[in-house]
Amino acid sequence: MTTTSKEATVVLVHGAWADASSWRLVIPYLQREGIAVVAVQNPTTSLADDVAATRRTLDTIDGPVVLVGHSWGGTVITEAGNDPKVKALVYVAAFAPDAGQSTGDQVNAYPTPPGLGGVTPFGEGFLKMSEASWIANVAQDLPEQDARVLSAVQTPLSLTTFSDKISTPAWADRPSWYIVSSQDRAVSVELQRDLGRRINAQTVELVASHMSLLSLPQAVANILRDAVNHVSEG
């Protein structure tokens, strides 16, 4: 099915140890305002695989796109966002590597957040986030049962994924927004703030955990709407 619209469509890309359902509370706010929205289901097996999955979704849309990435999804949109129909990028507590840079490079340039201490092996070549770390560090502003559910449904992450490097960063020639989570314990808050400045993004700071898209979904949706309005009016 192809989406055709003169208005911008929002395409949502989830982070590591997650799936597209992590956007489930943001999506209704956009839909109620008549904004077309699609969430990508990425395999989180490599940057190339996730970019390919995102591009498959982009190929179904005939019109401008606001491409949104949470966490690891920021790396994905930095590469996939070079599609000419992508007119704006929104980073939600996300990575935004430069050319020749990987997510791991950005992680290692800052003090290690406590959430990464909860990363554990999962079979051969994959990683998961421990339930304890979901509760204490990734989704600490959600009810504990919600954090436990997020842990239970998480998608394993390939061990090599964070070493995959960006070729051309889409943020270099597109307007960007950056949503900083000021209480983040999974991605360095200092890194988020620095990235917002580096990519010349319109930056908004939310008092939220790494999972602002679930703890403050309306606030996140409002920022996505601003990006949509910018693209649709421009």
C-alpha positions as a Markdown table, in Angstrom:
| # | Residue | x | y | z |
|---|---|---|---|---|
| 1 | Met | 0.0 | 0.0 | 0.0 |
| 2 | Thr | 1.4 | 3.4 | -1.0 |
| 3 | Thr | 0.7 | 6.5 | 1.0 |
| 4 | Thr | 0.1 | 9.6 | -1.2 |
| 5 | Ser | -0.1 | 13.1 | 0.4 |
| 6 | Lys | 1.0 | 16.7 | -0.1 |
| 7 | Glu | 1.3 | 16.9 | 3.7 |
| 8 | Ala | 4.3 | 15.4 | 5.4 |
| 9 | Thr | 4.1 | 11.8 | 6.6 |
| 10 | Val | 5.9 | 10.9 | 9.9 |
| 11 | Val | 8.0 | 7.8 | 9.7 |
| 12 | Leu | 9.1 | 6.5 | 13.2 |
| 13 | Val | 12.2 | 4.4 | 13.7 |
| 14 | His | 12.6 | 2.6 | 17.0 |
| 15 | Gly | 15.8 | 2.1 | 19.1 |
| 16 | Ala | 17.8 | -0.9 | 20.2 |
| 17 | Trp | 16.3 | -3.6 | 22.4 |
| 18 | Ala | 12.8 | -2.3 | 21.3 |
| 19 | Asp | 10.3 | -2.6 | 18.5 |
| 20 | Ala | 7.9 | -0.4 | 16.6 |
| 21 | Ser | 5.3 | -0.7 | 19.5 |
| 22 | Ser | 7.5 | 1.7 | 21.5 |
| 23 | Trp | 5.8 | 4.4 | 19.5 |
| 24 | Arg | 2.3 | 3.2 | 20.4 |
| 25 | Leu | 1.4 | 6.2 | 22.6 |
| 26 | Val | 2.8 | 8.9 | 20.3 |
| 27 | Ile | 1.0 | 7.6 | 17.2 |
| 28 | Pro | -2.6 | 8.3 | 18.4 |
| 29 | Tyr | -1.8 | 12.0 | 19.1 |
| 30 | Leu | -0.6 | 12.4 | 15.5 |
| 31 | Gln | -3.5 | 10.5 | 14.0 |
| 32 | Arg | -6.0 | 12.6 | 15.9 |
| 33 | Glu | -4.5 | 15.6 | 14.1 |
| 34 | Gly | -4.8 | 14.0 | 10.7 |
| 35 | Ile | -1.1 | 13.4 | 10.4 |
| 36 | Ala | -0.1 | 10.3 | 8.4 |
| 37 | Val | 2.3 | 8.1 | 10.4 |
| 38 | Val | 4.0 | 4.8 | 9.9 |
| 39 | Ala | 6.3 | 3.0 | 12.3 |
| 40 | Val | 9.2 | 0.9 | 10.9 |
| 41 | Gln | 9.8 | -2.6 | 12.4 |
| 42 | Asn | 13.6 | -2.9 | 12.3 |
| 43 | Pro | 15.5 | -6.2 | 12.8 |
| 44 | Thr | 18.4 | -4.5 | 14.7 |
| 45 | Thr | 20.8 | -6.9 | 13.2 |
| 46 | Ser | 23.0 | -4.3 | 11.5 |
| 47 | Leu | 22.9 | -0.7 | 10.3 |
| 48 | Ala | 22.6 | -1.9 | 6.7 |
| 49 | Asp | 19.6 | -4.1 | 7.6 |
| 50 | Asp | 17.8 | -1.4 | 9.6 |
| 51 | Val | 18.4 | 1.2 | 6.9 |
| 52 | Ala | 17.1 | -1.3 | 4.3 |
| 53 | Ala | 13.9 | -1.8 | 6.4 |
| 54 | Thr | 13.5 | 1.9 | 6.8 |
| 55 | Arg | 13.9 | 2.5 | 3.1 |
| 56 | Arg | 11.3 | -0.1 | 2.3 |
| 57 | Thr | 8.8 | 2.0 | 4.2 |
| 58 | Leu | 10.0 | 5.2 | 2.6 |
| 59 | Asp | 9.5 | 3.6 | -0.8 |
| 60 | Thr | 5.7 | 3.3 | 0.0 |
| 61 | Ile | 5.3 | 7.0 | 0.6 |
| 62 | Asp | 4.6 | 9.5 | -2.2 |
| 63 | Gly | 5.3 | 12.8 | -0.6 |
| 64 | Pro | 7.5 | 14.6 | 1.9 |
| 65 | Val | 8.6 | 12.7 | 5.0 |
| 66 | Val | 9.6 | 13.7 | 8.5 |
| 67 | Leu | 11.9 | 10.9 | 9.6 |
| 68 | Val | 12.1 | 10.3 | 13.4 |
| 69 | Gly | 14.6 | 8.1 | 15.3 |
| 70 | His | 14.7 | 7.1 | 18.9 |
| 71 | Ser | 18.1 | 6.1 | 20.4 |
| 72 | Trp | 19.8 | 3.7 | 18.0 |
| 73 | Gly | 17.1 | 4.8 | 15.5 |
| 74 | Gly | 18.9 | 8.1 | 15.3 |
| 75 | Thr | 21.9 | 6.3 | 13.6 |
| 76 | Val | 19.5 | 4.6 | 11.2 |
| 77 | Ile | 17.8 | 7.8 | 10.2 |
| 78 | Thr | 21.1 | 9.6 | 9.8 |
| 79 | Glu | 21.9 | 7.1 | 7.0 |
| 80 | Ala | 18.4 | 6.3 | 5.6 |
| 81 | Gly | 17.4 | 10.0 | 5.7 |
| 82 | Asn | 19.5 | 10.7 | 2.6 |
| 83 | Asp | 16.4 | 9.7 | 0.6 |
| 84 | Pro | 15.3 | 12.9 | -1.3 |
| 85 | Lys | 11.7 | 12.6 | 0.0 |
| 86 | Val | 13.0 | 13.1 | 3.6 |
| 87 | Lys | 12.6 | 16.8 | 4.3 |
| 88 | Ala | 13.3 | 16.9 | 8.1 |
| 89 | Leu | 14.8 | 14.7 | 10.8 |
| 90 | Val | 13.8 | 14.4 | 14.5 |
| 91 | Tyr | 16.1 | 12.8 | 17.0 |
| 92 | Val | 14.6 | 11.5 | 20.3 |
| 93 | Ala | 17.4 | 10.9 | 22.8 |
| 94 | Ala | 19.2 | 9.6 | 19.8 |
| 95 | Phe | 22.6 | 9.1 | 18.3 |
| 96 | Ala | 23.5 | 11.2 | 15.2 |
| 97 | Pro | 26.9 | 10.1 | 13.9 |
| 98 | Asp | 29.0 | 12.0 | 11.4 |
| 99 | Ala | 30.5 | 10.5 | 8.3 |
| 100 | Gly | 32.8 | 7.6 | 9.1 |
| 101 | Gln | 31.6 | 7.6 | 12.7 |
| 102 | Ser | 29.7 | 4.8 | 14.5 |
| 103 | Thr | 27.3 | 4.8 | 17.3 |
| 104 | Gly | 30.0 | 3.1 | 19.5 |
| 105 | Asp | 32.3 | 6.0 | 18.7 |
| 106 | Gln | 29.7 | 8.4 | 20.1 |
| 107 | Val | 29.1 | 6.3 | 23.2 |
| 108 | Asn | 32.8 | 5.9 | 24.0 |
| 109 | Ala | 33.4 | 9.6 | 23.8 |
| 110 | Tyr | 31.4 | 10.2 | 27.0 |
| 111 | Pro | 31.2 | 8.7 | 30.5 |
| 112 | Thr | 29.3 | 5.4 | 30.3 |
| 113 | Pro | 25.7 | 5.8 | 31.4 |
| 114 | Pro | 24.5 | 3.3 | 34.0 |
| 115 | Gly | 22.1 | 1.7 | 31.7 |
| 116 | Leu | 24.8 | 0.1 | 29.6 |
| 117 | Gly | 25.9 | -1.8 | 32.6 |
| 118 | Gly | 22.8 | -3.8 | 32.2 |
| 119 | Val | 23.7 | -5.1 | 28.7 |
| 120 | Thr | 24.0 | -8.9 | 28.7 |
| 121 | Pro | 24.9 | -11.6 | 26.1 |
| 122 | Phe | 22.0 | -13.3 | 24.4 |
| 123 | Gly | 23.1 | -16.4 | 22.5 |
| 124 | Glu | 25.9 | -16.1 | 20.0 |
| 125 | Gly | 26.5 | -12.6 | 18.6 |
| 126 | Phe | 23.6 | -10.8 | 20.2 |
| 127 | Leu | 22.9 | -8.7 | 23.3 |
| 128 | Lys | 19.9 | -7.9 | 25.5 |
| 129 | Met | 19.2 | -5.3 | 28.2 |
| 130 | Ser | 18.6 | -6.9 | 31.7 |
| 131 | Glu | 15.2 | -6.5 | 33.3 |
| 132 | Ala | 16.8 | -4.8 | 36.3 |
| 133 | Ser | 18.3 | -2.1 | 34.1 |
| 134 | Trp | 15.1 | -1.5 | 32.2 |
| 135 | Ile | 13.4 | -0.8 | 35.5 |
| 136 | Ala | 16.2 | 1.3 | 37.1 |
| 137 | Asn | 17.9 | 3.0 | 34.1 |
| 138 | Val | 16.0 | 2.8 | 30.8 |
| 139 | Ala | 12.3 | 3.4 | 31.8 |
| 140 | Gln | 12.6 | 4.5 | 35.4 |
| 141 | Asp | 9.8 | 7.1 | 35.0 |
| 142 | Leu | 7.3 | 4.4 | 33.9 |
| 143 | Pro | 5.4 | 2.0 | 36.3 |
| 144 | Glu | 7.7 | -1.0 | 37.1 |
| 145 | Gln | 5.3 | -3.4 | 35.4 |
| 146 | Asp | 5.5 | -1.4 | 32.1 |
| 147 | Ala | 9.3 | -1.6 | 32.3 |
| 148 | Arg | 9.1 | -5.3 | 32.8 |
| 149 | Val | 6.9 | -5.7 | 29.7 |
| 150 | Leu | 9.4 | -3.7 | 27.7 |
| 151 | Ser | 12.1 | -6.1 | 28.9 |
| 152 | Ala | 10.0 | -9.1 | 28.0 |
| 153 | Val | 9.3 | -8.0 | 24.4 |
| 154 | Gln | 12.7 | -6.5 | 23.5 |
| 155 | Thr | 14.4 | -7.4 | 20.2 |
| 156 | Pro | 18.0 | -8.7 | 20.6 |
| 157 | Leu | 20.7 | -6.4 | 19.2 |
| 158 | Ser | 23.6 | -7.7 | 17.1 |
| 159 | Leu | 26.9 | -7.5 | 18.8 |
| 160 | Thr | 28.5 | -5.7 | 15.9 |
| 161 | Thr | 25.7 | -3.1 | 15.2 |
| 162 | Phe | 27.2 | -0.3 | 17.2 |
| 163 | Ser | 30.4 | -0.6 | 15.2 |
| 164 | Asp | 28.7 | 0.1 | 11.8 |
| 165 | Lys | 29.7 | 3.5 | 10.4 |
| 166 | Ile | 27.7 | 6.2 | 8.7 |
| 167 | Ser | 28.6 | 7.1 | 5.1 |
| 168 | Thr | 26.8 | 10.4 | 4.6 |
| 169 | Pro | 24.9 | 12.1 | 7.5 |
| 170 | Ala | 21.5 | 13.2 | 6.4 |
| 171 | Trp | 21.4 | 15.9 | 9.1 |
| 172 | Ala | 24.2 | 17.8 | 7.2 |
| 173 | Asp | 21.7 | 19.3 | 4.7 |
| 174 | Arg | 18.3 | 18.9 | 6.3 |
| 175 | Pro | 16.5 | 20.8 | 9.1 |
| 176 | Ser | 16.6 | 18.8 | 12.3 |
| 177 | Trp | 14.9 | 18.7 | 15.7 |
| 178 | Tyr | 16.5 | 17.1 | 18.8 |
| 179 | Ile | 14.5 | 16.0 | 21.9 |
| 180 | Val | 16.9 | 15.7 | 24.9 |
| 181 | Ser | 15.8 | 13.4 | 27.8 |
| 182 | Ser | 17.3 | 15.2 | 30.9 |
| 183 | Gln | 16.9 | 12.2 | 33.2 |
| 184 | Asp | 18.3 | 9.7 | 30.7 |
| 185 | Arg | 20.4 | 6.9 | 32.2 |
| 186 | Ala | 20.8 | 4.9 | 29.0 |
| 187 | Val | 22.3 | 7.5 | 26.6 |
| 188 | Ser | 24.6 | 10.3 | 27.9 |
| 189 | Val | 22.6 | 13.5 | 28.5 |
| 190 | Glu | 25.8 | 15.5 | 27.7 |
| 191 | Leu | 26.1 | 13.7 | 24.4 |
| 192 | Gln | 22.5 | 14.5 | 23.6 |
| 193 | Arg | 22.9 | 18.2 | 24.3 |
| 194 | Asp | 26.2 | 18.3 | 22.3 |
| 195 | Leu | 24.6 | 16.5 | 19.4 |
| 196 | Gly | 21.7 | 19.0 | 19.3 |
| 197 | Arg | 24.2 | 21.8 | 18.9 |
| 198 | Arg | 26.4 | 19.9 | 16.5 |
| 199 | Ile | 23.7 | 19.2 | 14.0 |
| 200 | Asn | 22.2 | 22.7 | 14.4 |
| 201 | Ala | 18.9 | 21.2 | 15.6 |
| 202 | Gln | 15.9 | 22.9 | 17.1 |
| 203 | Thr | 16.4 | 21.4 | 20.6 |
| 204 | Val | 13.8 | 20.8 | 23.2 |
| 205 | Glu | 14.6 | 19.3 | 26.6 |
| 206 | Leu | 12.1 | 17.0 | 28.4 |
| 207 | Val | 12.3 | 15.9 | 32.0 |
| 208 | Ala | 12.1 | 12.3 | 31.2 |
| 209 | Ser | 13.9 | 9.0 | 31.1 |
| 210 | His | 15.3 | 7.5 | 27.9 |
| 211 | Met | 11.7 | 6.4 | 27.1 |
| 212 | Ser | 10.1 | 9.9 | 26.8 |
| 213 | Leu | 8.0 | 8.5 | 23.9 |
| 214 | Leu | 6.2 | 6.5 | 26.5 |
| 215 | Ser | 6.4 | 8.7 | 29.6 |
| 216 | Leu | 5.6 | 12.0 | 27.8 |
| 217 | Pro | 4.1 | 10.9 | 24.5 |
| 218 | Gln | 2.0 | 14.1 | 24.0 |
| 219 | Ala | 5.1 | 16.3 | 24.4 |
| 220 | Val | 7.0 | 14.2 | 21.9 |
| 221 | Ala | 4.0 | 14.2 | 19.5 |
| 222 | Asn | 3.8 | 18.0 | 19.7 |
| 223 | Ile | 7.4 | 18.4 | 18.6 |
| 224 | Leu | 6.8 | 16.0 | 15.7 |
| 225 | Arg | 3.8 | 18.0 | 14.7 |
| 226 | Asp | 6.0 | 21.2 | 14.7 |
| 227 | Ala | 8.4 | 19.4 | 12.3 |
| 228 | Val | 5.5 | 18.3 | 10.1 |
| 229 | Asn | 4.1 | 21.9 | 10.0 |
| 230 | His | 7.5 | 23.2 | 9.0 |
| 231 | Val | 7.8 | 20.8 | 6.1 |
| 232 | Ser | 4.2 | 21.1 | 5.0 |
| 233 | Glu | 4.4 | 24.9 | 5.0 |
| 234 | Gly | 7.8 | 25.1 | 3.5 |
